[in-house]
């Protein structure tokens, strides 16, 4: 299945570039400003387009050839990375420019579910979606090892410009892989306008049996779990006393754990376990970040991040799978768009974390938000537990 492999390859290359960018931007912003708040804001800006445009993109994706949309997304990302590289090499790269680049990157990220992952489902079919997404998560989390490690190493050895030039090369390779895709989406006539369909999407999707519980856990993860990943560069440098290369290797432990977790899910996962794995992964992610923030030694911190990665793999593999397999075919793109919008609401979590980190410091803020995530899972158990018992 050549197109399946090409879609995975595009995801892998883009993910390596994305995690490399996020690590480098986090390290540079912290070095320039010593502000944990501004570090968190860089990731918030990547999430903002998901919250603003996720539902719109889910509806719009049904009206365009996804292959063409994917190529356009990759070209835009490559051009942004090229501009950052030129600014860095010229010594004129400012924090606000990194913020603009993060926002544009977020626009492309918001389209990934309704465009690239929808293509993945179209190529393999619903019955094999869980394993296909698990393999996609394996690729994504391999990138979470390679991206931060490459970013930290190149930043320490050669500086900011070469790090962004590597991103340009990765996006160029992804464009070449996308150009080789033979799959074409089937475009059905859509009555009514995009804006009307977007307004209807939330109601239509949430009325699907089982979908509310999926979206609630997604919101909890993105409000209370994922934001704390932005504190790894801060805690690594400030509490664990690591340099840029050490922070890159530490951040890669999260990716290593996710790679191992996703690799286990591919042969072992069963439909009856999907929702339990989804909720359990969220709980493990929150709990292990609390452990990470309490330690002052590198080895325990690395082990905690390894388990964080396992939790992340469980959550990520089941998220798109549950949405794709729960929604009827005619609503899948919309459901994935609503999913992107729910992910984008995580910007509130990053803002919350940024304010707490400014007041309490990064380690204490990470502990607090991780405990809040565990409490939110307990308080919403009536919704997601009911869905688990039905599977």
CSV table of C-alpha atoms in Angstrom, one decimal:
chain,number,residue,atom,x,y,z
A,1,UNK,CA,0.0,0.0,0.0
A,2,UNK,CA,2.4,2.7,-1.2
A,3,UNK,CA,0.1,5.7,-0.4
A,4,UNK,CA,-0.2,4.5,3.2
A,5,UNK,CA,3.5,4.5,3.6
A,6,UNK,CA,3.8,7.9,1.9
A,7,UNK,CA,1.2,9.4,4.3
A,8,UNK,CA,3.1,8.0,7.2
A,9,UNK,CA,6.4,9.3,5.8
A,10,UNK,CA,4.9,12.8,5.5
A,11,UNK,CA,3.7,12.7,9.1
A,12,UNK,CA,7.1,11.5,10.3
A,13,UNK,CA,9.1,14.3,8.5
A,14,UNK,CA,6.7,17.0,9.6
A,15,UNK,CA,6.7,15.7,13.2
A,16,UNK,CA,10.5,15.7,13.3
A,17,UNK,CA,10.5,19.3,12.1
A,18,UNK,CA,7.7,20.4,14.4
A,19,UNK,CA,9.3,18.9,17.6
A,20,UNK,CA,12.7,20.3,16.6
A,21,UNK,CA,11.1,23.8,16.2
A,22,UNK,CA,9.3,23.6,19.4
A,23,UNK,CA,12.3,22.5,21.4
A,24,UNK,CA,14.6,25.1,19.8
A,25,UNK,CA,12.0,27.9,20.2
A,26,UNK,CA,11.5,27.0,23.9
A,27,UNK,CA,15.2,27.0,24.6
A,28,UNK,CA,15.8,30.3,22.8
A,29,UNK,CA,12.9,32.1,24.3
A,30,UNK,CA,13.9,31.0,27.8
A,31,UNK,CA,17.5,32.1,27.2
A,32,UNK,CA,16.5,35.5,25.8
A,33,UNK,CA,13.7,36.3,28.3
A,34,UNK,CA,14.0,34.0,31.4
A,35,UNK,CA,10.2,33.9,31.2
A,36,UNK,CA,8.4,30.6,31.7
A,37,UNK,CA,5.2,32.5,30.7
A,38,UNK,CA,6.6,33.4,27.3
A,39,UNK,CA,7.9,29.8,26.8
A,40,UNK,CA,4.3,28.6,27.4
A,41,UNK,CA,2.9,31.3,25.1
A,42,UNK,CA,4.9,29.9,22.2
A,43,UNK,CA,3.0,26.6,22.4
A,44,UNK,CA,-0.2,28.5,23.1
A,45,UNK,CA,0.2,30.3,19.8
A,46,UNK,CA,0.5,26.9,18.0
A,47,UNK,CA,-2.8,25.8,19.6
A,48,UNK,CA,-4.7,29.0,19.0
A,49,UNK,CA,-5.6,28.3,15.3
A,50,UNK,CA,-7.0,24.9,16.3
A,51,UNK,CA,-9.5,26.5,18.7
A,52,UNK,CA,-10.3,29.3,16.2
A,53,UNK,CA,-10.4,27.4,12.9
A,54,UNK,CA,-10.6,23.6,13.7
A,55,UNK,CA,-14.3,23.2,13.0
A,56,UNK,CA,-14.0,25.4,9.9
A,57,UNK,CA,-11.1,23.3,8.6
A,58,UNK,CA,-13.0,20.1,9.2
A,59,UNK,CA,-15.9,21.3,7.0
A,60,UNK,CA,-13.7,22.9,4.4
A,61,UNK,CA,-11.6,19.7,4.0
A,62,UNK,CA,-14.6,18.0,2.5
A,63,UNK,CA,-14.7,20.5,-0.3
A,64,UNK,CA,-11.1,20.3,-1.5
A,65,UNK,CA,-8.7,17.6,-2.7
A,66,UNK,CA,-6.9,16.6,0.4
A,67,UNK,CA,-3.7,15.8,-1.5
A,68,UNK,CA,-3.5,19.4,-2.8
A,69,UNK,CA,-4.3,20.8,0.6
A,70,UNK,CA,-1.5,18.7,2.2
A,71,UNK,CA,1.0,19.9,-0.4
A,72,UNK,CA,0.0,23.6,0.3
A,73,UNK,CA,0.4,23.1,4.0
A,74,UNK,CA,3.9,21.6,3.7
A,75,UNK,CA,5.0,24.4,1.3
A,76,UNK,CA,3.8,27.1,3.8
A,77,UNK,CA,5.7,25.4,6.7
A,78,UNK,CA,8.8,25.2,4.6
A,79,UNK,CA,8.7,28.9,3.7
A,80,UNK,CA,8.2,29.9,7.3
A,81,UNK,CA,11.2,27.8,8.4
A,82,UNK,CA,13.3,29.4,5.6
A,83,UNK,CA,12.4,32.9,6.8
A,84,UNK,CA,13.3,32.0,10.4
A,85,UNK,CA,16.6,30.5,9.2
A,86,UNK,CA,17.5,33.7,7.3
A,87,UNK,CA,16.6,35.9,10.2
A,88,UNK,CA,18.6,33.8,12.6
A,89,UNK,CA,21.7,33.8,10.3
A,90,UNK,CA,21.4,37.5,10.0
A,91,UNK,CA,21.2,38.0,13.7
A,92,UNK,CA,17.9,39.7,13.7
A,93,UNK,CA,15.5,37.0,14.9
A,94,UNK,CA,13.2,38.4,17.7
A,95,UNK,CA,10.8,36.6,20.1
A,96,UNK,CA,7.7,38.1,18.4
A,97,UNK,CA,8.8,36.6,15.1
A,98,UNK,CA,9.0,33.2,16.7
A,99,UNK,CA,5.5,33.8,18.0
A,100,UNK,CA,4.2,34.6,14.5
A,101,UNK,CA,5.9,31.5,13.1
A,102,UNK,CA,4.3,29.4,15.9
A,103,UNK,CA,0.9,30.7,15.0
A,104,UNK,CA,1.4,29.9,11.3
A,105,UNK,CA,2.6,26.4,12.3
A,106,UNK,CA,-0.5,26.0,14.3
A,107,UNK,CA,-2.7,26.8,11.3
A,108,UNK,CA,-1.0,23.8,9.5
A,109,UNK,CA,-1.2,21.6,12.6
A,110,UNK,CA,-5.0,22.3,12.9
A,111,UNK,CA,-5.5,21.0,9.4
A,112,UNK,CA,-3.6,17.7,10.0
A,113,UNK,CA,-6.6,15.7,11.4
A,114,UNK,CA,-9.2,16.6,8.7
A,115,UNK,CA,-6.6,16.4,5.9
A,116,UNK,CA,-3.7,14.0,6.4
A,117,UNK,CA,-5.3,11.7,9.0
A,118,UNK,CA,-8.6,11.6,7.1
A,119,UNK,CA,-6.6,10.5,4.0
A,120,UNK,CA,-5.0,7.8,6.2
A,121,UNK,CA,-8.5,6.5,7.0
A,122,UNK,CA,-9.6,6.7,3.4
A,123,UNK,CA,-6.6,4.6,2.3
A,124,UNK,CA,-6.8,1.9,4.9
A,125,UNK,CA,-10.6,1.8,5.8
A,126,UNK,CA,-12.3,2.0,9.2
A,127,UNK,CA,-11.6,-1.6,10.2
A,128,UNK,CA,-7.8,-1.0,10.1
A,129,UNK,CA,-7.9,2.6,11.3
A,130,UNK,CA,-6.7,1.7,14.9
A,131,UNK,CA,-3.5,0.0,13.7
A,132,UNK,CA,-2.9,2.6,11.1
A,133,UNK,CA,-3.2,5.4,13.6
A,134,UNK,CA,-1.0,3.4,16.0
A,135,UNK,CA,1.7,3.2,13.4
A,136,UNK,CA,1.2,6.9,12.7
A,137,UNK,CA,1.8,7.5,16.4
A,138,UNK,CA,4.9,5.3,16.3
A,139,UNK,CA,6.2,7.5,13.5
A,140,UNK,CA,5.2,10.7,15.4
A,141,UNK,CA,6.9,9.6,18.6
A,142,UNK,CA,10.0,8.5,16.8
A,143,UNK,CA,10.1,12.1,15.7
A,144,UNK,CA,9.7,13.2,19.3
A,145,UNK,CA,13.0,11.5,20.0
A,146,UNK,CA,14.8,12.7,16.9
A,147,UNK,CA,13.4,16.2,16.8
A,148,UNK,CA,14.4,17.4,20.3
A,149,UNK,CA,17.7,15.5,20.2
A,150,UNK,CA,18.6,17.0,16.8
A,151,UNK,CA,17.4,20.5,17.8
A,152,UNK,CA,19.4,20.5,21.0
A,153,UNK,CA,22.5,19.1,19.4
A,154,UNK,CA,22.5,21.5,16.4
A,155,UNK,CA,21.6,24.5,18.6
A,156,UNK,CA,24.5,23.8,20.9
A,157,UNK,CA,27.0,23.0,18.1
A,158,UNK,CA,26.0,25.3,15.3
A,159,UNK,CA,23.4,27.8,16.4
A,160,UNK,CA,19.9,28.8,15.6
A,161,UNK,CA,20.2,29.3,11.8
A,162,UNK,CA,21.3,25.7,11.0
A,163,UNK,CA,18.6,24.3,13.2
A,164,UNK,CA,15.9,26.0,11.1
A,165,UNK,CA,17.7,25.1,7.9
A,166,UNK,CA,17.3,21.4,8.9
A,167,UNK,CA,13.6,22.1,9.2
A,168,UNK,CA,13.5,23.5,5.7
A,169,UNK,CA,15.1,20.3,4.4
A,170,UNK,CA,12.6,18.1,6.2
A,171,UNK,CA,9.6,20.0,4.8
A,172,UNK,CA,11.1,19.8,1.3
A,173,UNK,CA,11.4,16.0,1.6
A,174,UNK,CA,7.8,15.9,2.9
A,175,UNK,CA,6.6,17.9,-0.2
A,176,UNK,CA,8.3,15.4,-2.4
A,177,UNK,CA,6.6,12.5,-0.7
A,178,UNK,CA,3.2,14.2,-0.9
A,179,UNK,CA,3.7,14.8,-4.6
A,180,UNK,CA,4.1,11.1,-5.1
A,181,UNK,CA,0.6,10.3,-3.6
A,182,UNK,CA,-1.8,8.8,-6.0
A,183,UNK,CA,-4.9,8.8,-3.7
A,184,UNK,CA,-7.6,11.3,-4.5
A,185,UNK,CA,-10.5,12.3,-2.3
A,186,UNK,CA,-14.0,11.7,-3.5
A,187,UNK,CA,-15.7,15.2,-3.5
A,188,UNK,CA,-19.4,15.0,-3.0
A,189,UNK,CA,-21.6,18.0,-3.7
A,190,UNK,CA,-22.2,20.0,-0.4
A,191,UNK,CA,-25.4,22.0,-0.2
A,192,UNK,CA,-25.2,25.2,1.9
A,193,UNK,CA,-22.2,27.2,2.8
A,194,UNK,CA,-19.1,26.4,4.9
A,195,UNK,CA,-20.0,28.7,7.7
A,196,UNK,CA,-23.4,27.2,8.1
A,197,UNK,CA,-22.0,23.7,8.1
A,198,UNK,CA,-19.4,24.8,10.6
A,199,UNK,CA,-22.0,26.1,13.0
A,200,UNK,CA,-23.9,22.8,12.8
A,201,UNK,CA,-20.9,20.6,13.2
A,202,UNK,CA,-20.7,20.7,17.0
A,203,UNK,CA,-24.3,19.8,17.5
A,204,UNK,CA,-24.2,17.0,14.9
A,205,UNK,CA,-21.0,15.5,16.2
A,206,UNK,CA,-21.9,15.6,19.9
A,207,UNK,CA,-25.2,13.9,19.2
A,208,UNK,CA,-23.3,10.9,17.9
A,209,UNK,CA,-23.5,8.1,20.7
A,210,UNK,CA,-20.2,7.9,22.5
A,211,UNK,CA,-18.7,11.0,21.1
A,212,UNK,CA,-19.3,13.3,24.1
A,213,UNK,CA,-17.0,11.1,26.3
A,214,UNK,CA,-14.2,11.2,23.7
A,215,UNK,CA,-14.4,15.0,23.4
A,216,UNK,CA,-14.5,15.4,27.2
A,217,UNK,CA,-11.3,13.4,27.7
A,218,UNK,CA,-9.7,15.3,24.8
A,219,UNK,CA,-10.5,18.6,26.5
A,220,UNK,CA,-9.0,17.3,29.8
A,221,UNK,CA,-5.8,16.2,28.1
A,222,UNK,CA,-5.4,19.5,26.3
A,223,UNK,CA,-6.3,21.7,29.2
A,224,UNK,CA,-4.3,19.9,32.0
A,225,UNK,CA,-1.9,17.4,30.5
A,226,UNK,CA,-0.3,18.5,27.3
A,227,UNK,CA,0.5,22.1,28.4
A,228,UNK,CA,3.0,20.9,30.9
A,229,UNK,CA,5.2,19.5,28.1
A,230,UNK,CA,6.2,23.1,27.4
A,231,UNK,CA,7.9,23.3,30.8
A,232,UNK,CA,10.5,20.6,29.9
A,233,UNK,CA,13.0,23.1,28.6
A,234,UNK,CA,12.5,25.4,31.6
A,235,UNK,CA,12.7,22.6,34.3
A,236,UNK,CA,15.6,21.0,32.4
A,237,UNK,CA,17.7,24.1,32.4
A,238,UNK,CA,16.6,25.7,35.7
A,239,UNK,CA,16.0,22.8,38.0
A,240,UNK,CA,18.2,20.0,36.5
A,241,UNK,CA,21.0,22.4,35.3
A,242,UNK,CA,21.2,20.9,31.8
A,243,UNK,CA,22.5,22.6,28.7
A,244,UNK,CA,20.7,22.8,25.3
A,245,UNK,CA,21.9,19.4,24.2
A,246,UNK,CA,21.0,17.8,27.6
A,247,UNK,CA,17.5,19.3,27.4
A,248,UNK,CA,17.1,17.9,23.9
A,249,UNK,CA,18.0,14.4,25.1
A,250,UNK,CA,15.7,14.8,28.1
A,251,UNK,CA,12.8,15.9,26.0
A,252,UNK,CA,13.5,12.9,23.8
A,253,UNK,CA,12.7,10.5,26.7
A,254,UNK,CA,9.1,11.5,26.3
A,255,UNK,CA,9.3,10.5,22.7
A,256,UNK,CA,11.1,7.3,23.4
A,257,UNK,CA,8.3,6.3,25.9
A,258,UNK,CA,5.7,7.2,23.4
A,259,UNK,CA,7.4,5.2,20.7
A,260,UNK,CA,7.6,2.1,22.9
A,261,UNK,CA,3.9,2.5,24.0
A,262,UNK,CA,2.7,2.9,20.5
A,263,UNK,CA,4.7,-0.1,19.3
A,264,UNK,CA,3.0,-2.2,21.9
A,265,UNK,CA,-0.4,-0.9,20.9
A,266,UNK,CA,-0.1,-2.0,17.2
A,267,UNK,CA,-0.2,-5.8,17.9
A,268,UNK,CA,-2.1,-5.8,21.1
A,269,UNK,CA,-4.9,-3.3,20.9
A,270,UNK,CA,-8.5,-4.5,20.7
A,271,UNK,CA,-11.6,-2.5,20.0
A,272,UNK,CA,-13.1,-3.3,23.4
A,273,UNK,CA,-10.0,-1.7,25.1
A,274,UNK,CA,-10.0,1.6,23.1
A,275,UNK,CA,-11.7,3.8,25.6
A,276,UNK,CA,-10.0,2.4,28.7
A,277,UNK,CA,-6.6,2.9,27.0
A,278,UNK,CA,-7.7,6.5,26.1
A,279,UNK,CA,-8.6,7.4,29.7
A,280,UNK,CA,-5.7,5.5,31.3
A,281,UNK,CA,-3.2,7.2,29.0
A,282,UNK,CA,-4.4,10.6,30.1
A,283,UNK,CA,-4.2,9.7,33.8
A,284,UNK,CA,-0.6,8.3,33.4
A,285,UNK,CA,0.5,11.4,31.5
A,286,UNK,CA,-0.7,13.8,34.2
A,287,UNK,CA,0.6,11.7,37.1
A,288,UNK,CA,4.1,11.2,35.6
A,289,UNK,CA,4.5,14.9,34.9
A,290,UNK,CA,3.8,15.5,38.6
A,291,UNK,CA,6.6,13.1,39.4
A,292,UNK,CA,8.9,14.8,36.8
A,293,UNK,CA,8.4,18.2,38.3
A,294,UNK,CA,9.2,17.0,41.9
A,295,UNK,CA,12.6,15.5,41.2
A,296,UNK,CA,15.9,17.3,41.1
A,297,UNK,CA,17.9,14.3,39.6
A,298,UNK,CA,18.2,13.7,35.9
A,299,UNK,CA,17.7,9.9,35.9
A,300,UNK,CA,14.4,9.9,37.8
A,301,UNK,CA,13.2,12.8,35.7
A,302,UNK,CA,14.1,10.9,32.5
A,303,UNK,CA,12.2,7.8,33.7
A,304,UNK,CA,9.2,9.9,34.6
A,305,UNK,CA,9.2,11.4,31.1
A,306,UNK,CA,9.5,7.9,29.6
A,307,UNK,CA,6.2,6.9,31.3
A,308,UNK,CA,4.7,10.3,30.2
A,309,UNK,CA,5.5,9.2,26.7
A,310,UNK,CA,3.7,5.8,27.2
A,311,UNK,CA,0.6,7.7,28.4
A,312,UNK,CA,0.8,10.0,25.5
A,313,UNK,CA,1.0,7.1,23.0
A,314,UNK,CA,-2.1,5.5,24.5
A,315,UNK,CA,-4.0,8.8,24.4
A,316,UNK,CA,-2.9,9.8,20.9
A,317,UNK,CA,-3.4,6.4,19.2
A,318,UNK,CA,-7.0,6.1,20.5
A,319,UNK,CA,-8.0,9.7,20.0
A,320,UNK,CA,-8.3,9.9,16.2
A,321,UNK,CA,-9.3,6.2,16.1
A,322,UNK,CA,-12.3,6.7,18.4
A,323,UNK,CA,-13.4,9.7,16.5
A,324,UNK,CA,-13.0,8.1,13.1
A,325,UNK,CA,-14.7,4.7,14.1
A,326,UNK,CA,-17.5,6.3,16.2
A,327,UNK,CA,-18.6,8.9,13.6
A,328,UNK,CA,-20.6,7.8,10.5
A,329,UNK,CA,-18.7,8.2,7.2
A,330,UNK,CA,-20.4,11.4,6.2
A,331,UNK,CA,-19.5,13.1,9.4
A,332,UNK,CA,-16.0,11.9,9.9
A,333,UNK,CA,-14.2,15.0,8.5
A,334,UNK,CA,-16.5,17.2,10.6
A,335,UNK,CA,-15.8,15.1,13.7
A,336,UNK,CA,-12.1,15.4,13.1
A,337,UNK,CA,-12.5,19.2,12.7
A,338,UNK,CA,-14.4,19.4,16.0
A,339,UNK,CA,-11.6,17.3,17.5
A,340,UNK,CA,-9.1,19.9,16.3
A,341,UNK,CA,-11.2,22.6,17.8
A,342,UNK,CA,-11.2,20.8,21.2
A,343,UNK,CA,-7.5,20.4,21.0
A,344,UNK,CA,-7.2,24.1,20.3
A,345,UNK,CA,-9.0,24.9,23.5
A,346,UNK,CA,-5.9,23.7,25.2
A,347,UNK,CA,-4.6,27.2,24.7
A,348,UNK,CA,-6.6,28.0,27.8
A,349,UNK,CA,-4.5,25.4,29.6
A,350,UNK,CA,-1.2,26.9,28.3
A,351,UNK,CA,-2.4,30.4,29.5
A,352,UNK,CA,-3.3,28.9,32.9
A,353,UNK,CA,0.1,27.2,33.1
A,354,UNK,CA,1.9,30.3,32.0
A,355,UNK,CA,0.3,32.5,34.6
A,356,UNK,CA,1.0,29.9,37.3
A,357,UNK,CA,4.6,29.4,36.2
A,358,UNK,CA,5.1,33.1,36.4
A,359,UNK,CA,3.7,33.2,40.0
A,360,UNK,CA,4.9,29.8,41.4
A,361,UNK,CA,7.8,28.8,39.2
A,362,UNK,CA,7.7,26.1,36.5
A,363,UNK,CA,8.1,23.0,38.8
A,364,UNK,CA,5.2,24.0,41.2
A,365,UNK,CA,3.0,25.1,38.3
A,366,UNK,CA,3.6,21.7,36.6
A,367,UNK,CA,2.6,19.8,39.8
A,368,UNK,CA,-0.5,21.8,40.3
A,369,UNK,CA,-1.8,21.5,36.7
A,370,UNK,CA,-1.0,17.8,36.6
A,371,UNK,CA,-3.1,17.2,39.8
A,372,UNK,CA,-5.9,19.3,38.3
A,373,UNK,CA,-6.0,17.0,35.3
A,374,UNK,CA,-6.3,13.9,37.5
A,375,UNK,CA,-9.1,15.6,39.5
A,376,UNK,CA,-10.9,16.6,36.3
A,377,UNK,CA,-10.9,12.9,35.2
A,378,UNK,CA,-12.4,11.9,38.5
A,379,UNK,CA,-15.1,14.6,38.3
A,380,UNK,CA,-16.1,13.6,34.7
A,381,UNK,CA,-16.1,9.9,35.2
A,382,UNK,CA,-19.9,9.6,34.8
A,383,UNK,CA,-19.5,10.5,31.1
A,384,UNK,CA,-16.4,8.6,30.0
A,385,UNK,CA,-17.0,5.6,32.4
A,386,UNK,CA,-20.5,5.0,30.9
A,387,UNK,CA,-18.9,4.8,27.4
A,388,UNK,CA,-16.2,2.3,28.6
A,389,UNK,CA,-18.9,0.1,30.1
A,390,UNK,CA,-20.7,-0.1,26.8
A,391,UNK,CA,-17.7,-1.2,24.8
